[in-house]
Structure formats: C-alpha cells, structure tokens
CSV table of C-alpha atoms in Angstrom, one decimal:
chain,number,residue,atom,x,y,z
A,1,UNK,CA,46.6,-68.6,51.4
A,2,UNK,CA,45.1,-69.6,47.7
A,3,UNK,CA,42.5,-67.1,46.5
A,4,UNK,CA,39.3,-68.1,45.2
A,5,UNK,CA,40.2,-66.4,42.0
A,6,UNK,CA,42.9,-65.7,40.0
A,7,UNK,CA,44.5,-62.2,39.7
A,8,UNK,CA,45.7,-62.6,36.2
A,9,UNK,CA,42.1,-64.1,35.3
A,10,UNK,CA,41.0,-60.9,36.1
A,11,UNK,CA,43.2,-59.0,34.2
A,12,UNK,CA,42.7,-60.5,31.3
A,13,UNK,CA,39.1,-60.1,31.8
A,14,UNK,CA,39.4,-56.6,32.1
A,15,UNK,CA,41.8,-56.0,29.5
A,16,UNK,CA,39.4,-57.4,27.1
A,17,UNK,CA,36.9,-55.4,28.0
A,18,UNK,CA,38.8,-52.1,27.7
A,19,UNK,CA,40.4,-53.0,23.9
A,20,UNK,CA,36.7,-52.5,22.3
A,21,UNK,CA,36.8,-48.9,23.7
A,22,UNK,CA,40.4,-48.8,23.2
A,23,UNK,CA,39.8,-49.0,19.4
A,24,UNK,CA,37.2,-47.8,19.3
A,25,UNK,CA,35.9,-44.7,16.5
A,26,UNK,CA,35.4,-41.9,19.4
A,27,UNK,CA,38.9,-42.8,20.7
A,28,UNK,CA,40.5,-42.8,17.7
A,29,UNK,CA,38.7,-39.2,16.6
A,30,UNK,CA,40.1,-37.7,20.1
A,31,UNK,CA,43.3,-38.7,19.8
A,32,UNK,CA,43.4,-37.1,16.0
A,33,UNK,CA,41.6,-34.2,17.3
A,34,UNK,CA,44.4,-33.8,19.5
A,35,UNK,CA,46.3,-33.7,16.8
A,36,UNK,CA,44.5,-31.3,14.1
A,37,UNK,CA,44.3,-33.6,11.4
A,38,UNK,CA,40.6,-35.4,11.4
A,39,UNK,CA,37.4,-33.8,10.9
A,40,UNK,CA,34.3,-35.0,12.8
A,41,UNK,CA,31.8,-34.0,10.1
A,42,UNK,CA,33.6,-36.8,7.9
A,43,UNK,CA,32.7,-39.5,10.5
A,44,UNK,CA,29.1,-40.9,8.5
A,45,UNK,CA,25.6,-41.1,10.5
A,46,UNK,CA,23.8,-43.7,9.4
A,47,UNK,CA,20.3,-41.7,10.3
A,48,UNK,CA,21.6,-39.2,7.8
A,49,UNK,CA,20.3,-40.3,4.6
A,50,UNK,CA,16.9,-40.8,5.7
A,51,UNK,CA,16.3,-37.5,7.2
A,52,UNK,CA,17.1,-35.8,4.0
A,53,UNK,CA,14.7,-38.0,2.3
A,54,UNK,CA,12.1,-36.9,5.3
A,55,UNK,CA,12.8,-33.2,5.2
A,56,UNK,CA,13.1,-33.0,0.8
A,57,UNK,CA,9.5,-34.8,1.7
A,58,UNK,CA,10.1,-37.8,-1.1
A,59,UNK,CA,7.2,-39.3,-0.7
A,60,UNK,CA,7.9,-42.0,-3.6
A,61,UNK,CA,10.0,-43.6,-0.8
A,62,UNK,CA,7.5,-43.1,2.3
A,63,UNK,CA,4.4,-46.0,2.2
A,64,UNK,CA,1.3,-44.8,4.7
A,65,UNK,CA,-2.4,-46.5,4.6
A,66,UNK,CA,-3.4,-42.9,4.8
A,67,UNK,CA,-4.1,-42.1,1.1
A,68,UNK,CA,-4.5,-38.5,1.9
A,69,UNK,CA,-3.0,-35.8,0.4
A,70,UNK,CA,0.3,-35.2,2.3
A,71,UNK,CA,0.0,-38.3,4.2
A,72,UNK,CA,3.7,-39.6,3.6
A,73,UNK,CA,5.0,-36.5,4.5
A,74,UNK,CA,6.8,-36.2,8.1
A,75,UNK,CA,7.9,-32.6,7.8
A,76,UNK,CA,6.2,-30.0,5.6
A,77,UNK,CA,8.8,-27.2,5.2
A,78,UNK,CA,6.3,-24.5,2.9
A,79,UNK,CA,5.1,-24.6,6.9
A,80,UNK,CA,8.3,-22.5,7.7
A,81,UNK,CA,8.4,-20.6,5.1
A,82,UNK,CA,4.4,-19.6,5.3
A,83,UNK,CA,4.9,-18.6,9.1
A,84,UNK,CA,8.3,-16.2,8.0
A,85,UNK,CA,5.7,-14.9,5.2
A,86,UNK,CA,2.6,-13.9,7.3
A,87,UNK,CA,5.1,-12.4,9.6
A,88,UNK,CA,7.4,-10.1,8.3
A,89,UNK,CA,4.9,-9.7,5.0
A,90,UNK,CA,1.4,-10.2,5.4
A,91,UNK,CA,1.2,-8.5,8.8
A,92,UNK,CA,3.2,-5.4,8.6
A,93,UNK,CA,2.2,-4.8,5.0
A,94,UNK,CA,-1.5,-5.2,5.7
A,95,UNK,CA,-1.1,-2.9,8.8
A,96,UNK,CA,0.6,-0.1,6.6
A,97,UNK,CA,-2.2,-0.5,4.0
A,98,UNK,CA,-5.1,-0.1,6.7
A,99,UNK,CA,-3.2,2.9,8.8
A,100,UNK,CA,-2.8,4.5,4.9
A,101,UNK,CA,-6.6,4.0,3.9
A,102,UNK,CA,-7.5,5.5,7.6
A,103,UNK,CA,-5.4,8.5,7.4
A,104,UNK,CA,-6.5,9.1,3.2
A,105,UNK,CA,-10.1,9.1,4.6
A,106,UNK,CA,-9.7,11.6,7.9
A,107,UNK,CA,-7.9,13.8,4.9
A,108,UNK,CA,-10.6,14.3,3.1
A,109,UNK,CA,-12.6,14.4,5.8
A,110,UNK,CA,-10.4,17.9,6.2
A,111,UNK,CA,-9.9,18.6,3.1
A,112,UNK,CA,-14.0,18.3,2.5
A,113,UNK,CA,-15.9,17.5,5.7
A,114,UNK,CA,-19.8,17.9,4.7
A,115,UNK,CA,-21.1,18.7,1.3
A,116,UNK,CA,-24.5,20.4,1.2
A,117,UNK,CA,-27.0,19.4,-1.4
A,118,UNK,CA,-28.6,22.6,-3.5
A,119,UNK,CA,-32.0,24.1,-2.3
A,120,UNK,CA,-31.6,22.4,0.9
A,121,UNK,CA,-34.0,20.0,2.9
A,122,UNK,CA,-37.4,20.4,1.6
A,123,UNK,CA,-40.9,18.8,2.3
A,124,UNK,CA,-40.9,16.9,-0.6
A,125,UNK,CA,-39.3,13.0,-0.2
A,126,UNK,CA,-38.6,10.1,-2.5
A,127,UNK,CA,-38.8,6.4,-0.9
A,128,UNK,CA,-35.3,5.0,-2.0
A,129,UNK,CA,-35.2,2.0,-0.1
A,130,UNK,CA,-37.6,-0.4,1.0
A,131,UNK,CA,-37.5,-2.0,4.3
A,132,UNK,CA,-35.8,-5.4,3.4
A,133,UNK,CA,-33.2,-4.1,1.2
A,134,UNK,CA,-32.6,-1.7,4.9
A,135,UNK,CA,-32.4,-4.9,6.7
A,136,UNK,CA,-30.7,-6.9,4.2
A,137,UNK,CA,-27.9,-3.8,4.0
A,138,UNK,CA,-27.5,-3.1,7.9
A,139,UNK,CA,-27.7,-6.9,8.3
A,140,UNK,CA,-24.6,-7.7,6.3
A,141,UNK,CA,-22.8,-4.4,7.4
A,142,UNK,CA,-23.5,-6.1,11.2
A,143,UNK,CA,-21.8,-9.4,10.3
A,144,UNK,CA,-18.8,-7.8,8.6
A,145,UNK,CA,-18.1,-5.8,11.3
A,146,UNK,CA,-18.0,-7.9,13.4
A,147,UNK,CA,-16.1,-10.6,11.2
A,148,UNK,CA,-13.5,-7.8,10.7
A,149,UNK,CA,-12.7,-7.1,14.0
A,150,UNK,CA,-12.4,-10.6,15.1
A,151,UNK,CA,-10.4,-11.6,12.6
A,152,UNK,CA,-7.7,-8.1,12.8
A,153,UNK,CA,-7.6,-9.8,16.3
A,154,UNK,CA,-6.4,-13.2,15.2
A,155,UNK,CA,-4.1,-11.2,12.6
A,156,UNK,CA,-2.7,-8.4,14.5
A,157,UNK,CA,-3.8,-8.6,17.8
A,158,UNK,CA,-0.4,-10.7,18.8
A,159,UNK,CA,1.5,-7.4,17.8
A,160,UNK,CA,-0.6,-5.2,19.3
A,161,UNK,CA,-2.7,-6.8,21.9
A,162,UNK,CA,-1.1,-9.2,23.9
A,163,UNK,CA,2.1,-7.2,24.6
A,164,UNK,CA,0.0,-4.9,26.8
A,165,UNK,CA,-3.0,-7.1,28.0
A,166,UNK,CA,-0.8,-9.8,29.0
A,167,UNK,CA,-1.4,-13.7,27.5
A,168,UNK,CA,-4.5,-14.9,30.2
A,169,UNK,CA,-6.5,-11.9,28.4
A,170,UNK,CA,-5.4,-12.1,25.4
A,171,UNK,CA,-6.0,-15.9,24.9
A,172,UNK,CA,-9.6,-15.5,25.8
A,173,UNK,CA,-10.1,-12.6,23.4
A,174,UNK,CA,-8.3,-14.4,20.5
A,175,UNK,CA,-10.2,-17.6,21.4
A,176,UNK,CA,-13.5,-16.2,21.6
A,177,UNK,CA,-12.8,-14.8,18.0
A,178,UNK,CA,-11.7,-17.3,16.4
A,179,UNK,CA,-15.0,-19.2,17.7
A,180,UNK,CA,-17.3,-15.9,16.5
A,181,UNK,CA,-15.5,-15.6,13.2
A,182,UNK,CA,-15.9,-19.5,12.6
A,183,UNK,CA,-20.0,-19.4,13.1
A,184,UNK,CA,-20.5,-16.0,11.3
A,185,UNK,CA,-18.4,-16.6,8.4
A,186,UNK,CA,-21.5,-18.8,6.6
A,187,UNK,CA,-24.3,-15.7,7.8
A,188,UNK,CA,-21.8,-14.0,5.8
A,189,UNK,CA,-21.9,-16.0,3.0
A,190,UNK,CA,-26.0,-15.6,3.3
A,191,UNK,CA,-26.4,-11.9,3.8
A,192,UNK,CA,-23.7,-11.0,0.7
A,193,UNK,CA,-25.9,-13.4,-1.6
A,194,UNK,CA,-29.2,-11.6,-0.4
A,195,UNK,CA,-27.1,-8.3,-0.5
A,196,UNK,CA,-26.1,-9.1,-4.4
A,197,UNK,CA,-29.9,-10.3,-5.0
A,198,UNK,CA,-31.2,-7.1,-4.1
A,199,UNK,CA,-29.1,-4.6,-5.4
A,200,UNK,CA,-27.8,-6.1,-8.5
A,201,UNK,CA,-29.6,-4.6,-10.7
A,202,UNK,CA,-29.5,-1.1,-10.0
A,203,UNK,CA,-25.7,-1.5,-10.4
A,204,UNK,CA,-25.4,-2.5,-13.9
A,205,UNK,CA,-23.8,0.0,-16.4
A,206,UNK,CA,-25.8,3.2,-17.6
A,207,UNK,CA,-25.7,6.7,-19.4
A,208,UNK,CA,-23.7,8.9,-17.7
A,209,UNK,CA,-21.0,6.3,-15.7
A,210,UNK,CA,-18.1,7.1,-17.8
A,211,UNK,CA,-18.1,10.6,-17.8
A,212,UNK,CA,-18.7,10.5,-14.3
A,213,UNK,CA,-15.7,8.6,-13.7
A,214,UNK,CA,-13.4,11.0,-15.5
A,215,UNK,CA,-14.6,13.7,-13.9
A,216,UNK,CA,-14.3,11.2,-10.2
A,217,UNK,CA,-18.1,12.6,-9.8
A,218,UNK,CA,-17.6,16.0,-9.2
A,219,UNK,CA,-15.2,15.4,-6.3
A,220,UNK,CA,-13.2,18.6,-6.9
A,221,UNK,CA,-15.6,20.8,-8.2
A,222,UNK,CA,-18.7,22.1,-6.6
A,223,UNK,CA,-21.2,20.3,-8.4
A,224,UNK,CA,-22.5,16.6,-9.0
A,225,UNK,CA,-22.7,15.0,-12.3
A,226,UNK,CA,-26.3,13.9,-13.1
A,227,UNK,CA,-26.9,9.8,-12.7
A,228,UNK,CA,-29.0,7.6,-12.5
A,229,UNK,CA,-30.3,5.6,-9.4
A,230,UNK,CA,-26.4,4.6,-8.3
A,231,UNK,CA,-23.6,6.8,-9.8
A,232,UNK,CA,-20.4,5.0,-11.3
A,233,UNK,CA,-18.7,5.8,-7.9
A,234,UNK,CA,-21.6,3.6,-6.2
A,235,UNK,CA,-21.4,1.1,-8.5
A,236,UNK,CA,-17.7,0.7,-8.4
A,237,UNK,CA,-18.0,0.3,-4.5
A,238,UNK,CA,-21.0,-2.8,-5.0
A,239,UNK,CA,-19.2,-4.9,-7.3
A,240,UNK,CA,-15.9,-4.7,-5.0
A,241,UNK,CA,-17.8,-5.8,-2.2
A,242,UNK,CA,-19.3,-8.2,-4.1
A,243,UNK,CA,-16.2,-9.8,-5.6
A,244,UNK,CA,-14.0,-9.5,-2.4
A,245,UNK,CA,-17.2,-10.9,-0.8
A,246,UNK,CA,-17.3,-13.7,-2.8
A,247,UNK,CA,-13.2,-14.4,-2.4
A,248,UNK,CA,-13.6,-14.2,1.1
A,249,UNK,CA,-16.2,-16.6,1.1
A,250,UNK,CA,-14.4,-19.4,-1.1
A,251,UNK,CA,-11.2,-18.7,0.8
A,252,UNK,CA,-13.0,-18.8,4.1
A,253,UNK,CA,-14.9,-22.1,3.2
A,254,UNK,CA,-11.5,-24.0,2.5
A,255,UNK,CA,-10.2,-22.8,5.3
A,256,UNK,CA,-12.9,-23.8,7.5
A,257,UNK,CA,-13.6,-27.2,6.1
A,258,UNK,CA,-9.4,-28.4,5.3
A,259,UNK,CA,-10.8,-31.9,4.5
A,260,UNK,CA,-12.4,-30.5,1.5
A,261,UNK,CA,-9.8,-29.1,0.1
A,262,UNK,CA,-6.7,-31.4,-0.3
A,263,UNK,CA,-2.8,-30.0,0.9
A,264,UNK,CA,-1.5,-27.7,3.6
A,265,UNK,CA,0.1,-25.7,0.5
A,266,UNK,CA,-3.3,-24.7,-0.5
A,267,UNK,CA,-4.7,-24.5,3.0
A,268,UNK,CA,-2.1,-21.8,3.7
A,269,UNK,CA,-2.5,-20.6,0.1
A,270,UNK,CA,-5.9,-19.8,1.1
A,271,UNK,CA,-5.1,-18.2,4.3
A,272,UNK,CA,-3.0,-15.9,2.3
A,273,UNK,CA,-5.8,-15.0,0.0
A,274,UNK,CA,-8.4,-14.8,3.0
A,275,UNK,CA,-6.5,-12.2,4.7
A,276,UNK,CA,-5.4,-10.3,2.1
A,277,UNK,CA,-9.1,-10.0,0.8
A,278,UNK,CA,-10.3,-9.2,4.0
A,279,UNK,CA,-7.9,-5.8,4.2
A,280,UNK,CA,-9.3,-4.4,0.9
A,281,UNK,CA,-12.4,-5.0,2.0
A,282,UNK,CA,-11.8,-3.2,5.3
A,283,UNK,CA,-9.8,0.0,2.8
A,284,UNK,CA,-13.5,-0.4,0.9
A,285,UNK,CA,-15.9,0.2,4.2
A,286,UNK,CA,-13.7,3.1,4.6
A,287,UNK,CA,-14.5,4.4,1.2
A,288,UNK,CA,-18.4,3.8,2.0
A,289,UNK,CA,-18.4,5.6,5.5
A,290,UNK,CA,-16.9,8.6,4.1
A,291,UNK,CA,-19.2,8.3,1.1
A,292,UNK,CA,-22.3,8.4,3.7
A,293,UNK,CA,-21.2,10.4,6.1
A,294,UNK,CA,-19.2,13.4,3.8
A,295,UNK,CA,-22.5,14.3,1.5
A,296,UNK,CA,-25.5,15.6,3.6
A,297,UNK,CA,-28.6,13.5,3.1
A,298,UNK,CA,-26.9,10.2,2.2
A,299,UNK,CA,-27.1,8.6,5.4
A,300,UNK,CA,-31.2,9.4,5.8
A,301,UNK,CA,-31.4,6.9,3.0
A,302,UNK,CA,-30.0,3.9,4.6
A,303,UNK,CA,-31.2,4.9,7.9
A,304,UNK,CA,-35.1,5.4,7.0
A,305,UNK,CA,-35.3,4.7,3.2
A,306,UNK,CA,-36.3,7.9,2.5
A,307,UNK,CA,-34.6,11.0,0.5
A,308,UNK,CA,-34.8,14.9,-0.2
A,309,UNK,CA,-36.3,15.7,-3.0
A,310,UNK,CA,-33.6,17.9,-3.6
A,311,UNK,CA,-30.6,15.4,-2.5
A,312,UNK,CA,-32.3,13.4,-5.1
A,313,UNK,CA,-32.1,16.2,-7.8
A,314,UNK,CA,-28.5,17.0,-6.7
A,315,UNK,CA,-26.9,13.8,-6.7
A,316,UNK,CA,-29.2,11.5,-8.7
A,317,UNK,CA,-30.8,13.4,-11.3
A,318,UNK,CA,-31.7,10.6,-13.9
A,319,UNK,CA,-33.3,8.6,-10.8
A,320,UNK,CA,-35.1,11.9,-9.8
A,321,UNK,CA,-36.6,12.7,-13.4
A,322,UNK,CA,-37.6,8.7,-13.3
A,323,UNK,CA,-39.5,9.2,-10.5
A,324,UNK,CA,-41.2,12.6,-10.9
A,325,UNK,CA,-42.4,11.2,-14.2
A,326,UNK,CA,-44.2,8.1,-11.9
A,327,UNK,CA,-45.4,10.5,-9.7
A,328,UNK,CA,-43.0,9.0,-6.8
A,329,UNK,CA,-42.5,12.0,-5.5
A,330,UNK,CA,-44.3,12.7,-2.0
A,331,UNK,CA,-45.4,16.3,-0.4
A,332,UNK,CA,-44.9,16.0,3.7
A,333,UNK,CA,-47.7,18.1,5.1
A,334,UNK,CA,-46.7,18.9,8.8
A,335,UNK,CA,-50.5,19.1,11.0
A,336,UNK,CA,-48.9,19.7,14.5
A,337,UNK,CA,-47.4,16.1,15.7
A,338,UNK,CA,-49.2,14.4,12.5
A,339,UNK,CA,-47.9,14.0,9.1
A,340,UNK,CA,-49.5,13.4,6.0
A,341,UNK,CA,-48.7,12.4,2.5
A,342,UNK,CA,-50.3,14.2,0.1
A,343,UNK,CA,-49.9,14.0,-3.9
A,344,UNK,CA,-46.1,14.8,-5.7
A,345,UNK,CA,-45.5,18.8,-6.1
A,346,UNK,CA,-43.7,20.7,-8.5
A,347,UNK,CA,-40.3,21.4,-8.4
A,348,UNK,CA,-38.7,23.6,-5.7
A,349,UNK,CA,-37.7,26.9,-7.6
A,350,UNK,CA,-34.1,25.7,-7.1
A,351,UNK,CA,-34.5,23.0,-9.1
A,352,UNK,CA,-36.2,24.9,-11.7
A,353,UNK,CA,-33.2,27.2,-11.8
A,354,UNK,CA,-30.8,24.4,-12.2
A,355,UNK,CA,-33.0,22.9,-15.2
A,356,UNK,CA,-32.6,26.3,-16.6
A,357,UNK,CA,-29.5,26.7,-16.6
C-alpha cells in the first residue's frame, strides 16, 4: 500500500532540523568541555557590555526626560557601600560611644555623688530664671527626648529590639517613630532657636572662664571657682547644644525634604552626619543631668527659677555680687502656711567668712 507521505521526506525534514542544534555553540562547548580544553567564560554575552556601563553608572551614555540629579542612573552602588557603612561602623561605634558616656557619668556619680553648697539652704533666694526661659528650657528638653529615643529606635533598635520582640511589634514601634521623629524634628528646629534667643547672651565669654577651665571648675578640689551668671563649664555645654542643634537641624531638613537637596550621595551623606550629631548630643545631655543632678541646688533653678542665696554665692559668685548690689536678693519670711517677701538681707555669716578669707 502507498503511504500518504514519504519516509525519506521525513528524514530529511528531521535531519534538517537537528544540524542547527548539531552545530550549534552549546554543543560544540560540551563536547570541548568533555574534553578540558574550552573555557565557558570566553564564550561573549552580548548583554555584557551594557551592564558594566549600567553598574560604572556612565551616565554620558544613558538619555532620560527626567533631568534630575541621578536620573540616568539604574544602579547606585555608594547605596551598597552606605548600607556596609552604617552597619558595621556607624552602629556599633555609636553604641560603644553612648554605653562609654553612660558608664563615665554613673563613675562620677561614685566617685562624687552630691556636692553640698557652703552655709547650706538659707531663707534668702535669688530669681534665676523667669518663667519663659523655664518653659522655653523644659520645652526643648521634652522634644529632644523624645526625638532621641525614636530615632536610637530606628538606629539600634533592629540590633536590639526586634530580636526579642519579634517583627509584628517591632514594625509598629519603628513605624510609629519614624512618623513622631518626622513631625517633631521642625518643633525642634523652633524650640533650639527660642532656646539660643534666650540664653545667648549670658553665654558669651567673661572674667574668670579661663581659669576656670584649667582648673575644670573646681572638679577635684572642694571648692568652686567664682563666675559669673554661667561658668565656662555651662557655657561650654550651650554652645554644643547649640551647634550640634543646628547640624541636626540642617542634616534633618535634607533628609526630610530629598527633593531639595539634589543626589542620594548627599542624602546618605547627610544621614551620616544626622546620626552621628545626634550621639554627641545624647553624650552632652549626659553631661547636663549629672551637672544638675551631682551639685545640690542646681536643679531648684530649672525646676522653680529660684536659687539659695548661698548656692548662688558658692557657685556663681560674680552673678551673686551683681545682684546683691541691685538689691535682687529676697528674705523668705515663713508666717505659718504663708510666705512673704520682704527686702534683701545681709550676708549669712558663712558668706562673710568666705569674703574674709
């Protein structure tokens, strides 16, 4: 019987069909794999070229109708090396340097808890502060708080929070910070500018702030160099607050609005900057707590305003002779529950010893 179709049509057919593959590159590089001599890497990809170009981001050859900075690029490698930075760098680093100010501060917390002032708490009192420079302090201490522990959160708190509260937690916490530190960073911005505005002038140089910085104030000696209304020590601690203030805030600002400021290299630039700032600031607070908390009297003045006559004398002579001579200083008469300010008295004997000698 005569088939429809020949059989050596069909051979043919399928003989042509298996001498592409036959001949073909990958056949060719198995058999001469088989036999040691041919090395794949020499076999050319044609995709090659361009993703050097892409990766060594040559933007002369890329054409975008985005005009923006790094618009041509595809791949920005600094992005690699920025992560590798902040994580074996930045983060262990800046943890080290916060656990040593910590652990420098509960030392001399040992080494000298609580100083006492001479003559001890008196009747006599000195208004230091007003009531909007106490706002305007405790308001910006309020918003740095609270930017600092939202933003060790977004540094840190992958290292040390999530491992033990798990990611659904976690991811709340870090979001709901990174919200918070967003809005408040501006109020920040605000209450440093007020902060500057209202202190600035008490903080500019005067008799007496050199040698009280050789001698670091009288920190290892039993008594306190004579100053004016802010020793050196206090001044020292304003205008780094101030200035890391004021990085923080440029740094924050670029960082918040990235349109502004053109380039992921200076975006994470920025970053960098932001968060290294923010540590010294953090090793600063330190400094101030221990500065309010170690010297008896101190904290009275940022919680109500109001001093010891005789903290004043100890600590702040200048300021105290300033304002005896204004007749500043106030006698608290105690009637029962009712106080009363009378006219400024003469100097406790105390002090009158201490101006003796």
């Amino acid at each position: 019987m005569r088939l429809p179709v020949r059989v050596d049509v069909i051979a043919v057919l399928i003989l042509m069909l298996l001498l592409p593959v036959l001949a073909s590159p990958a056949a060719s590089a198995e058999d001469e794999r088989v036999d040691g001599d041919f090395d794949p890497i020499a076999v050319p990809n044609p995709a090659t070229d361009l993703w050097n170009a892409v990766r060594e981001r040559r933007q002369a050859e890329a054409r975008t109708q985005d005009q923006g900075t790094d618009a041509s690029s595809l791949i920005n490698t600094s992005g690699e090396e920025w992560q590798t930075l902040r994580t074996e760098e930045l983060i262990p680093i800046g943890g080290y340097v916060l656990l040593g100010a910590l652990g420098l501060v509960m030392l001399l917390f040992i080494l000298k808890p609580v100083t006492e002032y001479e003559g001890g708490e008196s009747s006599r009192k000195i208004r230091r502060f007003d009531v909007s420079r106490l706002v305007g302090h405790w308001f910006m201490a309020a918003v740095m708080i609270f930017l600092a522990v939202t933003g060790l959160v977004l540094l840190l708190g992958r290292f040390l929070m999530l491992p033990w509260m798990g990611p659904d937690v976690f991811s709340a916490i870090a979001s709901a910070s990174k919200e918070g530190h967003d809005l408040f960073g501006p109020v920040f911005a605000f209450a440093l500018l007020v902060f500057f505005i209202q202190l600035v002038r008490r903080n500019l140089p005067e008799k007496g702030d050199f040698r009280w910085l050789l001698q670091f104030g009288g920190l290892f000696s039993d008594k306190h160099l004579p100053a004016g209304f802010f020793n050196a020590g206090e001044k020292m601690l304003f205008w780094l607050v101030v200035s890391l203030g004021a990085v923080l805030t440029v740094s924050g600002f670029a960082i918040l609005f990235q349109n502004l400021f053109p380039g992921r290299d200076l975006m994470q630039l920025a970053t960098l900057i932001h968060a290294i700032a923010a540590i010294l600031l953090i090793c600063v607070v330190f400094g101030h707590i221990y500065m309010a908390v170690s010297y008896k009297g101190t904290l009275n003045a940022m919680k109500t305003g109001i001093v010891d006559a005789n903290w004043a004398y100890d600590h702040h002579r200048y300021w105290y002779e300033e304002m005896e001579a204004r007749g500043e200083i106030r006698e608290l008469i105690f009637n029962g529950e009712r106080r009363v300010e009378a006219g400024h008295a003469s100097p406790t004997p105390a002090h009158q010893q201490a101006g003796e000698s």
